[in-house]
Amino acid sequence: MTDVTITTKLKGLVDLEKGLGRVDKQVDKLGKSFQKFGGQMKAAGQTLATRVTLPILGLGTAMLKTAADFEQGMNRVQALTNATSDDFKRMERVARDLGATTQFSATQAADAMGFMAQAGLEVDEIVGGLPTALKLASAAQIDMGRAADVVTNIMSGFGKGVEELEATTSVLVATFINTNTDLNQLAEGMKQA
C-alpha cells in the first residue's frame, strides 16, 4: 500500500469519525426533542385529566346525589300519603315531568308533595295542587317545597280546605306584591297573627 492510499484511507476514517460525531449529536438532539415532546404530552394528559375527567366525575357525583335526594323525597311522600303503588308511580311521574318541563327540579316537586302530604292532602289533591304551588314558587322566587309549606301552613292556620288552595295562593301573591314584602316575610307575619 502506498502512502497516498494510506493517507486517503486515514483521511476517510477521520471524515467518517467526524460524520459519526455529527450523527451522534443529531441523535442526542432528537432524543432531547422526544423527551421534551413526552413531557408536553404528559402535561397535556394531566391538564386533560384535571379539566375534563375530574369535572365529569364531579358531574356524575352530583347526578347521583340529585337522584338520591329525589328518591328520598319521594319515599317521604309515600310514607306520608300511604299511596298505593299506582298512585305513587303517578306522583313520581308528575314530579319528574315538572323537573323536566319547568324551572324547578323533580326533587323540589317531591319536596312540595311532601309538605302538601304533611298538611293532610290526599294524593289527588297533591297532584291537583302542584301547579298552584309551582305558580306561587315562581311568583315568590322560592323553591316549590317552601312555597307548598307556606301556603299549606297559612291555609291550616285559617281553617281553609284544599279547595281554596288556588284562591289562597292568589291572595298571598297579591299581598306580597302590594305590600313590598316577600312570601317568607309574609309567612313570618302570619305566624304572629
Coordinates of N, CA and C in Angstrom, one line a residue, residues 102-104 131-144 147 173 176 183:
T102 N -90.1 22.5 33.8 CA -90.2 23.8 34.5 C -88.9 24.2 35.0
Q103 N -88.8 25.4 35.6 CA -87.5 25.9 36.2 C -87.2 25.1 37.5
F104 N -88.1 24.3 38.0 CA -87.9 23.6 39.2 C -87.5 22.2 39.0
P131 N -99.6 22.5 40.4 CA -99.5 23.6 39.6 C -99.7 25.0 40.3
T132 N -100.5 25.0 41.4 CA -100.7 26.2 42.2 C -99.5 26.4 43.0
A133 N -98.9 25.4 43.6 CA -97.6 25.6 44.3 C -96.5 26.1 43.4
L134 N -96.5 25.6 42.2 CA -95.5 26.0 41.2 C -95.7 27.5 40.9
K135 N -96.9 27.9 40.7 CA -97.2 29.3 40.4 C -96.7 30.2 41.6
L136 N -97.0 29.8 42.8 CA -96.6 30.6 44.0 C -95.1 30.6 44.0
A137 N -94.4 29.5 43.8 CA -93.0 29.5 43.9 C -92.4 30.4 42.8
S138 N -92.9 30.4 41.6 CA -92.4 31.2 40.6 C -92.6 32.7 40.9
A139 N -93.8 33.0 41.4 CA -94.1 34.4 41.7 C -93.2 34.9 42.9
A140 N -93.0 34.0 43.9 CA -92.2 34.4 45.1 C -90.7 34.2 44.9
Q141 N -90.3 33.6 43.8 CA -88.9 33.3 43.5 C -88.3 32.5 44.7
I142 N -89.0 31.4 45.0 CA -88.5 30.5 46.1 C -88.7 29.0 45.5
D143 N -88.2 28.0 46.2 CA -88.4 26.7 45.7 C -89.8 26.2 46.0
M144 N -90.2 25.2 45.3 CA -91.6 24.7 45.4 C -91.9 24.1 46.7
A147 N -92.7 27.0 49.0 CA -94.0 27.6 48.6 C -95.1 26.7 49.1
V173 N -100.0 36.1 46.8 CA -99.2 36.8 45.7 C -99.6 38.2 45.7
F176 N -98.1 40.0 48.9 CA -96.7 40.3 49.0 C -96.3 41.3 47.9
L183 N -92.7 36.5 50.2 CA -93.5 35.5 50.8 C -93.0 35.0 52.1

